[in-house]
Every structure is written in structure tokens, then in C-alpha cells.
Amino acid sequence: MTGVLAVAGGTASGKSTLAEALSLQCPESIALVHLDDYYVPAHDTLRGAWTVSADGHAVLDWNHPGSIDETAVTDAIDAALLRPGVLLVVVEGLFALSLPSVVRRAAWRVFVDTPDDIRLARKILRKIEVQRQDPGLSLRNYLQTGRDRHAAHVAPSRAAADLVVDGTASETEMLAAVMPLIGPSLAPAPAIPSQGRGARGATLATGVPALAV
């Protein structure tokens, strides 16, 4: 039976790095669902949570769970659960432990915990290197809404985690921390004993625990 692992954490905490690393361990058995792919369209002003950016523009609030299309997320998870060969669906994003529909489906819950200053430094570097964004704007947005949104919608979800992972650790160390949690779900199912002659009295080994979906 396929299980769901929810991986949450603040912006630039390392949750995407962990999810991708897990996928590479068993690429044919693990499906990824990135919540960043399921924000409501930025041009749809009737949906999502909106705010005013530090430069005075009305923008979709990327740091608010109300900006996620939760129906699209659940459809993506359910579709991944039905894919042949998939044993684990990893759902990662800011609100993986905040959105009720994700939490209900999650057999395991992980929070990647990284100090705020390190997360902010990583985010600004990413904005500069990838998006060529003015770091001053990133900092003003963080002070105006980003910091408070994290405190209200992301940080509290740490309490819902089965496992808290150090986001400053190496990729190898993060994997080592998570694999004991989800390893049994990736193990081959035990063989069913033959019912032919000589099989009388044989019992089925149950080393792999049942997984909640």
C-alpha cells in the first residue's frame, strides 16, 4: 500500500533538497508533489490571499496557505497514489503540515527546522542568483509580511511533526534521519507462501507494517 510523507519547513529551510534527495534514492518508487506548483493563478484576483508588497503593488501572498489551490493539491496526491510502482508520495512545501487535506493523507510528517537568519540568507542569495531580484526588496518584504506569516502559518506546524530534521545538516545526514521513518514503506512486500503440497501450517511474515493513506 502506498503511503504519503509530508515535509514542511520555512522558506529556504532545506525541505525541497530533502525531498529531491529522497526521490533520488528510489526514483521509480517515490513520487514528488511540490506545493509551490499549486498556488492559485496570480492573475485570478478572486482567489487566494492577497497583500501589498514593499514596493506598493498588490500581489498574491505566497506565504499564506490560502493562496494554495488545495483541491488541485489533493487531486495531484491522489493521482500519484494510483501510479503503478509508486510506494511513497512525498509532499513538500511551506504548508505541508498546515493544509488539512495533506495532513489527513500523511502517514508520516517531517519538519525541516532551520534558524531564521540562515533561511533568510539562503533566500536572499537565491533571489539574487536565480531571479536577479533586488535584495533590498526581499528584505523589506520579509520585514513587512514574510516574518509574521512564517510565525503564524509555518512555525506552529512543527508541533504536528513525527520527526524534526536539522536543516543545517548535510543532505546525507538529513537522509539518514528520515530513512528509518519511511524505509519500511519502500521494502519489497513479503512473498505469499505457496498453498500447494508442503505448505500446510506455513505462516505469512508481516515484517512490513501496514501504511495509512
PDB file of C-alpha atoms in Angstrom:
ATOM      1  CA  MET A   1       0.000   0.000   0.000  1.00  0.00           C
ATOM      2  CA  THR A   2       1.305   3.434  -0.941  1.00  0.00           C
ATOM      3  CA  GLY A   3       1.992   5.937   1.847  1.00  0.00           C
ATOM      4  CA  VAL A   4       2.335   9.717   1.992  1.00  0.00           C
ATOM      5  CA  LEU A   5       5.197  11.630   3.609  1.00  0.00           C
ATOM      6  CA  ALA A   6       4.580  15.345   4.269  1.00  0.00           C
ATOM      7  CA  VAL A   7       7.694  17.544   4.518  1.00  0.00           C
ATOM      8  CA  ALA A   8       7.230  21.096   5.790  1.00  0.00           C
ATOM      9  CA  GLY A   9       9.528  23.906   6.873  1.00  0.00           C
ATOM     10  CA  GLY A  10      10.137  27.583   6.357  1.00  0.00           C
ATOM     11  CA  THR A  11      11.293  29.217   3.154  1.00  0.00           C
ATOM     12  CA  ALA A  12      14.817  28.015   2.271  1.00  0.00           C
ATOM     13  CA  SER A  13      14.882  25.596   5.188  1.00  0.00           C
ATOM     14  CA  GLY A  14      16.029  22.685   3.005  1.00  0.00           C
ATOM     15  CA  LYS A  15      12.731  20.822   2.571  1.00  0.00           C
ATOM     16  CA  SER A  16      12.955  20.706  -1.231  1.00  0.00           C
ATOM     17  CA  THR A  17      16.553  19.500  -1.000  1.00  0.00           C
ATOM     18  CA  LEU A  18      15.462  16.688   1.307  1.00  0.00           C
ATOM     19  CA  ALA A  19      12.501  15.719  -0.885  1.00  0.00           C
ATOM     20  CA  GLU A  20      14.621  15.608  -4.040  1.00  0.00           C
ATOM     21  CA  ALA A  21      17.291  13.575  -2.257  1.00  0.00           C
ATOM     22  CA  LEU A  22      14.668  11.062  -1.149  1.00  0.00           C
ATOM     23  CA  SER A  23      13.376  10.789  -4.691  1.00  0.00           C
ATOM     24  CA  LEU A  24      16.846  10.019  -6.000  1.00  0.00           C
ATOM     25  CA  GLN A  25      17.138   7.127  -3.565  1.00  0.00           C
ATOM     26  CA  CYS A  26      14.252   5.277  -5.248  1.00  0.00           C
ATOM     27  CA  PRO A  27      13.249   7.255  -8.367  1.00  0.00           C
ATOM     28  CA  GLU A  28      10.825   4.611  -9.621  1.00  0.00           C
ATOM     29  CA  SER A  29       9.116   4.141  -6.251  1.00  0.00           C
ATOM     30  CA  ILE A  30       8.816   7.725  -4.984  1.00  0.00           C
ATOM     31  CA  ALA A  31       6.595  10.439  -6.465  1.00  0.00           C
ATOM     32  CA  LEU A  32       7.041  14.122  -5.547  1.00  0.00           C
ATOM     33  CA  VAL A  33       4.333  16.724  -5.121  1.00  0.00           C
ATOM     34  CA  HIS A  34       5.693  20.269  -4.727  1.00  0.00           C
ATOM     35  CA  LEU A  35       3.168  22.643  -3.164  1.00  0.00           C
ATOM     36  CA  ASP A  36       4.893  25.532  -4.953  1.00  0.00           C
ATOM     37  CA  ASP A  37       3.344  24.175  -8.165  1.00  0.00           C
ATOM     38  CA  TYR A  38      -0.195  24.650  -6.839  1.00  0.00           C
ATOM     39  CA  TYR A  39      -0.592  28.314  -5.990  1.00  0.00           C
ATOM     40  CA  VAL A  40      -3.724  29.866  -7.454  1.00  0.00           C
ATOM     41  CA  PRO A  41      -3.030  31.826 -10.669  1.00  0.00           C
ATOM     42  CA  ALA A  42      -1.584  35.236  -9.875  1.00  0.00           C
ATOM     43  CA  HIS A  43      -3.985  36.842 -12.360  1.00  0.00           C
ATOM     44  CA  ASP A  44      -7.049  35.434 -10.564  1.00  0.00           C
ATOM     45  CA  THR A  45      -7.804  38.215  -8.106  1.00  0.00           C
ATOM     46  CA  LEU A  46     -10.945  36.457  -6.828  1.00  0.00           C
ATOM     47  CA  ARG A  47      -8.990  33.569  -5.306  1.00  0.00           C
ATOM     48  CA  GLY A  48      -6.113  33.278  -2.874  1.00  0.00           C
ATOM     49  CA  ALA A  49      -4.823  35.592  -0.173  1.00  0.00           C
ATOM     50  CA  TRP A  50      -3.556  38.960  -1.354  1.00  0.00           C
ATOM     51  CA  THR A  51      -1.246  41.537   0.164  1.00  0.00           C
ATOM     52  CA  VAL A  52       0.620  44.702  -0.777  1.00  0.00           C
ATOM     53  CA  SER A  53       4.337  44.236  -1.436  1.00  0.00           C
ATOM     54  CA  ALA A  54       7.025  46.527  -0.070  1.00  0.00           C
ATOM     55  CA  ASP A  55       7.110  48.385  -3.391  1.00  0.00           C
ATOM     56  CA  GLY A  56       3.384  49.145  -3.191  1.00  0.00           C
ATOM     57  CA  HIS A  57       1.939  46.533  -5.576  1.00  0.00           C
ATOM     58  CA  ALA A  58      -0.980  44.214  -4.849  1.00  0.00           C
ATOM     59  CA  VAL A  59       0.405  40.676  -5.070  1.00  0.00           C
ATOM     60  CA  LEU A  60      -0.622  37.138  -4.265  1.00  0.00           C
ATOM     61  CA  ASP A  61       0.604  36.328  -0.763  1.00  0.00           C
ATOM     62  CA  TRP A  62       2.952  33.402  -1.367  1.00  0.00           C
ATOM     63  CA  ASN A  63       3.443  32.990   2.387  1.00  0.00           C
ATOM     64  CA  HIS A  64      -0.225  32.358   3.176  1.00  0.00           C
ATOM     65  CA  PRO A  65      -1.834  28.884   2.933  1.00  0.00           C
ATOM     66  CA  GLY A  66      -4.964  30.491   1.497  1.00  0.00           C
ATOM     67  CA  SER A  67      -3.040  31.097  -1.723  1.00  0.00           C
ATOM     68  CA  ILE A  68      -2.678  27.363  -2.371  1.00  0.00           C
ATOM     69  CA  ASP A  69      -5.243  25.621  -4.587  1.00  0.00           C
ATOM     70  CA  GLU A  70      -5.929  22.846  -2.108  1.00  0.00           C
ATOM     71  CA  THR A  71      -8.260  20.973  -4.475  1.00  0.00           C
ATOM     72  CA  ALA A  72      -5.520  20.784  -7.097  1.00  0.00           C
ATOM     73  CA  VAL A  73      -3.077  19.562  -4.453  1.00  0.00           C
ATOM     74  CA  THR A  74      -5.347  16.758  -3.291  1.00  0.00           C
ATOM     75  CA  ASP A  75      -6.020  15.722  -6.886  1.00  0.00           C
ATOM     76  CA  ALA A  76      -2.252  15.537  -7.507  1.00  0.00           C
ATOM     77  CA  ILE A  77      -1.651  13.455  -4.378  1.00  0.00           C
ATOM     78  CA  ASP A  78      -4.483  11.063  -5.160  1.00  0.00           C
ATOM     79  CA  ALA A  79      -3.273  10.650  -8.743  1.00  0.00           C
ATOM     80  CA  ALA A  80       0.268   9.930  -7.543  1.00  0.00           C
ATOM     81  CA  LEU A  81      -1.045   7.325  -5.089  1.00  0.00           C
ATOM     82  CA  LEU A  82      -2.576   5.427  -8.011  1.00  0.00           C
ATOM     83  CA  ARG A  83       0.527   5.429 -10.223  1.00  0.00           C
ATOM     84  CA  PRO A  84       1.846   1.903 -10.828  1.00  0.00           C
ATOM     85  CA  GLY A  85       5.042   1.160  -8.927  1.00  0.00           C
ATOM     86  CA  VAL A  86       4.817   4.155  -6.595  1.00  0.00           C
ATOM     87  CA  LEU A  87       5.291   3.157  -2.955  1.00  0.00           C
ATOM     88  CA  LEU A  88       5.735   6.612  -1.427  1.00  0.00           C
ATOM     89  CA  VAL A  89       4.381  10.058  -2.286  1.00  0.00           C
ATOM     90  CA  VAL A  90       6.428  12.913  -0.819  1.00  0.00           C
ATOM     91  CA  VAL A  91       4.510  16.184  -0.460  1.00  0.00           C
ATOM     92  CA  GLU A  92       6.796  19.106   0.302  1.00  0.00           C
ATOM     93  CA  GLY A  93       6.137  22.767   0.852  1.00  0.00           C
ATOM     94  CA  LEU A  94       5.636  25.538   3.367  1.00  0.00           C
ATOM     95  CA  PHE A  95       2.167  24.284   4.265  1.00  0.00           C
ATOM     96  CA  ALA A  96       2.598  20.512   4.028  1.00  0.00           C
ATOM     97  CA  LEU A  97       1.735  20.261   7.728  1.00  0.00           C
ATOM     98  CA  SER A  98      -0.813  23.098   7.668  1.00  0.00           C
ATOM     99  CA  LEU A  99      -3.239  22.122   4.892  1.00  0.00           C
ATOM    100  CA  PRO A 100      -5.845  19.767   6.396  1.00  0.00           C
ATOM    101  CA  SER A 101      -6.210  17.645   3.258  1.00  0.00           C
ATOM    102  CA  VAL A 102      -2.465  16.959   3.160  1.00  0.00           C
ATOM    103  CA  VAL A 103      -2.216  16.227   6.870  1.00  0.00           C
ATOM    104  CA  ARG A 104      -5.114  13.768   6.667  1.00  0.00           C
ATOM    105  CA  ARG A 105      -3.364  11.809   3.923  1.00  0.00           C
ATOM    106  CA  ALA A 106       0.075  11.799   5.546  1.00  0.00           C
ATOM    107  CA  ALA A 107       1.247   8.606   7.219  1.00  0.00           C
ATOM    108  CA  TRP A 108       4.473  10.375   8.237  1.00  0.00           C
ATOM    109  CA  ARG A 109       5.160  14.058   8.941  1.00  0.00           C
ATOM    110  CA  VAL A 110       8.578  15.729   8.886  1.00  0.00           C
ATOM    111  CA  PHE A 111       9.505  19.328   9.693  1.00  0.00           C
ATOM    112  CA  VAL A 112      12.828  20.738   8.478  1.00  0.00           C
ATOM    113  CA  ASP A 113      13.939  23.180  11.157  1.00  0.00           C
ATOM    114  CA  THR A 114      16.463  25.867  10.227  1.00  0.00           C
ATOM    115  CA  PRO A 115      17.305  29.108  12.096  1.00  0.00           C
ATOM    116  CA  ASP A 116      15.588  32.184  10.697  1.00  0.00           C
ATOM    117  CA  ASP A 117      18.800  34.019   9.897  1.00  0.00           C
ATOM    118  CA  ILE A 118      20.139  31.130   7.830  1.00  0.00           C
ATOM    119  CA  ARG A 119      16.852  30.757   5.985  1.00  0.00           C
ATOM    120  CA  LEU A 120      16.770  34.475   5.206  1.00  0.00           C
ATOM    121  CA  ALA A 121      20.366  34.466   3.958  1.00  0.00           C
ATOM    122  CA  ARG A 122      19.655  31.444   1.728  1.00  0.00           C
ATOM    123  CA  LYS A 123      16.502  33.073   0.369  1.00  0.00           C
ATOM    124  CA  ILE A 124      18.209  36.348  -0.486  1.00  0.00           C
ATOM    125  CA  LEU A 125      21.089  34.571  -2.190  1.00  0.00           C
ATOM    126  CA  ARG A 126      18.596  32.534  -4.223  1.00  0.00           C
ATOM    127  CA  LYS A 127      16.662  35.658  -5.188  1.00  0.00           C
ATOM    128  CA  ILE A 128      19.876  37.339  -6.343  1.00  0.00           C
ATOM    129  CA  GLU A 129      21.336  34.360  -8.181  1.00  0.00           C
ATOM    130  CA  VAL A 130      18.192  32.917  -9.758  1.00  0.00           C
ATOM    131  CA  GLN A 131      15.697  35.771 -10.053  1.00  0.00           C
ATOM    132  CA  ARG A 132      18.089  38.723 -10.086  1.00  0.00           C
ATOM    133  CA  GLN A 133      15.817  40.395  -7.523  1.00  0.00           C
ATOM    134  CA  ASP A 134      16.897  43.444  -5.560  1.00  0.00           C
ATOM    135  CA  PRO A 135      17.925  42.114  -2.111  1.00  0.00           C
ATOM    136  CA  GLY A 136      16.561  45.284  -0.550  1.00  0.00           C
ATOM    137  CA  LEU A 137      13.075  44.404  -1.790  1.00  0.00           C
ATOM    138  CA  SER A 138      13.423  40.854  -0.440  1.00  0.00           C
ATOM    139  CA  LEU A 139      14.373  42.197   2.979  1.00  0.00           C
ATOM    140  CA  ARG A 140      11.537  44.741   3.068  1.00  0.00           C
ATOM    141  CA  ASN A 141       9.004  42.069   2.084  1.00  0.00           C
ATOM    142  CA  TYR A 142      10.366  39.797   4.794  1.00  0.00           C
ATOM    143  CA  LEU A 143      10.014  42.505   7.431  1.00  0.00           C
ATOM    144  CA  GLN A 144       6.609  43.603   6.185  1.00  0.00           C
ATOM    145  CA  THR A 145       4.859  40.228   5.909  1.00  0.00           C
ATOM    146  CA  GLY A 146       7.184  37.242   5.465  1.00  0.00           C
ATOM    147  CA  ARG A 147       8.373  37.021   9.068  1.00  0.00           C
ATOM    148  CA  ASP A 148       4.857  37.261  10.515  1.00  0.00           C
ATOM    149  CA  ARG A 149       3.423  34.764   8.010  1.00  0.00           C
ATOM    150  CA  HIS A 150       6.065  32.207   8.966  1.00  0.00           C
ATOM    151  CA  ALA A 151       5.279  32.675  12.655  1.00  0.00           C
ATOM    152  CA  ALA A 152       1.543  32.326  12.052  1.00  0.00           C
ATOM    153  CA  HIS A 153       1.306  29.563   9.439  1.00  0.00           C
ATOM    154  CA  VAL A 154       4.534  27.565   9.250  1.00  0.00           C
ATOM    155  CA  ALA A 155       6.352  27.501  12.585  1.00  0.00           C
ATOM    156  CA  PRO A 156       3.337  26.138  14.538  1.00  0.00           C
ATOM    157  CA  SER A 157       3.126  23.114  12.237  1.00  0.00           C
ATOM    158  CA  ARG A 158       6.399  21.874  13.734  1.00  0.00           C
ATOM    159  CA  ALA A 159       4.313  20.510  16.605  1.00  0.00           C
ATOM    160  CA  ALA A 160       2.488  18.178  14.195  1.00  0.00           C
ATOM    161  CA  ALA A 161       5.705  16.502  13.002  1.00  0.00           C
ATOM    162  CA  ASP A 162       6.687  12.928  13.800  1.00  0.00           C
ATOM    163  CA  LEU A 163      10.303  13.910  13.140  1.00  0.00           C
ATOM    164  CA  VAL A 164      12.154  17.248  13.190  1.00  0.00           C
ATOM    165  CA  VAL A 165      15.201  17.368  10.920  1.00  0.00           C
ATOM    166  CA  ASP A 166      18.087  19.832  11.235  1.00  0.00           C
ATOM    167  CA  GLY A 167      18.035  21.907   8.058  1.00  0.00           C
ATOM    168  CA  THR A 168      21.665  22.967   8.554  1.00  0.00           C
ATOM    169  CA  ALA A 169      22.830  19.354   8.362  1.00  0.00           C
ATOM    170  CA  SER A 170      24.246  17.838   5.206  1.00  0.00           C
ATOM    171  CA  GLU A 171      21.977  16.150   2.679  1.00  0.00           C
ATOM    172  CA  THR A 172      23.406  12.789   3.730  1.00  0.00           C
ATOM    173  CA  GLU A 173      22.647  13.472   7.389  1.00  0.00           C
ATOM    174  CA  MET A 174      19.086  14.544   6.630  1.00  0.00           C
ATOM    175  CA  LEU A 175      18.518  11.393   4.598  1.00  0.00           C
ATOM    176  CA  ALA A 176      19.935   9.256   7.387  1.00  0.00           C
ATOM    177  CA  ALA A 177      17.470  10.825   9.810  1.00  0.00           C
ATOM    178  CA  VAL A 178      14.410  10.268   7.610  1.00  0.00           C
ATOM    179  CA  MET A 179      15.058   6.834   6.103  1.00  0.00           C
ATOM    180  CA  PRO A 180      14.293   4.854   9.300  1.00  0.00           C
ATOM    181  CA  LEU A 181      10.887   6.540   9.352  1.00  0.00           C
ATOM    182  CA  ILE A 182       9.834   5.675   5.806  1.00  0.00           C
ATOM    183  CA  GLY A 183      12.197   2.797   4.971  1.00  0.00           C
ATOM    184  CA  PRO A 184       9.670   0.014   5.638  1.00  0.00           C
ATOM    185  CA  SER A 185       7.299   1.500   3.058  1.00  0.00           C
ATOM    186  CA  LEU A 186       9.952   1.075   0.376  1.00  0.00           C
ATOM    187  CA  ALA A 187      10.772  -2.529   1.268  1.00  0.00           C
ATOM    188  CA  PRO A 188       9.506  -5.289  -1.046  1.00  0.00           C
ATOM    189  CA  ALA A 189       6.290  -6.907   0.115  1.00  0.00           C
ATOM    190  CA  PRO A 190       6.826 -10.318   1.720  1.00  0.00           C
ATOM    191  CA  ALA A 191       6.176 -13.293  -0.531  1.00  0.00           C
ATOM    192  CA  ILE A 192       2.946 -15.202  -0.038  1.00  0.00           C
ATOM    193  CA  PRO A 193       3.699 -18.855   0.753  1.00  0.00           C
ATOM    194  CA  SER A 194       2.591 -21.439  -1.747  1.00  0.00           C
ATOM    195  CA  GLN A 195      -0.665 -23.174  -0.903  1.00  0.00           C
ATOM    196  CA  GLY A 196       0.464 -26.370  -2.595  1.00  0.00           C
ATOM    197  CA  ARG A 197       1.741 -29.609  -1.025  1.00  0.00           C
ATOM    198  CA  GLY A 198       4.158 -28.978   1.833  1.00  0.00           C
ATOM    199  CA  ALA A 199       2.812 -25.523   2.623  1.00  0.00           C
ATOM    200  CA  ARG A 200       0.426 -26.684   5.341  1.00  0.00           C
ATOM    201  CA  GLY A 201       0.974 -24.760   8.571  1.00  0.00           C
ATOM    202  CA  ALA A 202       3.146 -22.050   6.943  1.00  0.00           C
ATOM    203  CA  THR A 203       2.530 -18.501   8.191  1.00  0.00           C
ATOM    204  CA  LEU A 204       2.992 -15.227   6.350  1.00  0.00           C
ATOM    205  CA  ALA A 205       5.748 -12.980   7.696  1.00  0.00           C
ATOM    206  CA  THR A 206       4.497  -9.479   8.493  1.00  0.00           C
ATOM    207  CA  GLY A 207       7.739  -7.536   8.763  1.00  0.00           C
ATOM    208  CA  VAL A 208       6.359  -4.640   6.718  1.00  0.00           C
ATOM    209  CA  PRO A 209       3.847  -2.580   8.717  1.00  0.00           C
ATOM    210  CA  ALA A 210       0.554  -1.536   7.193  1.00  0.00           C
ATOM    211  CA  LEU A 211       0.622   2.052   5.967  1.00  0.00           C
ATOM    212  CA  ALA A 212      -2.054   4.644   6.487  1.00  0.00           C
ATOM    213  CA  VAL A 213      -3.134   6.560   3.403  1.00  0.00           C
TER     214      VAL A 213
END
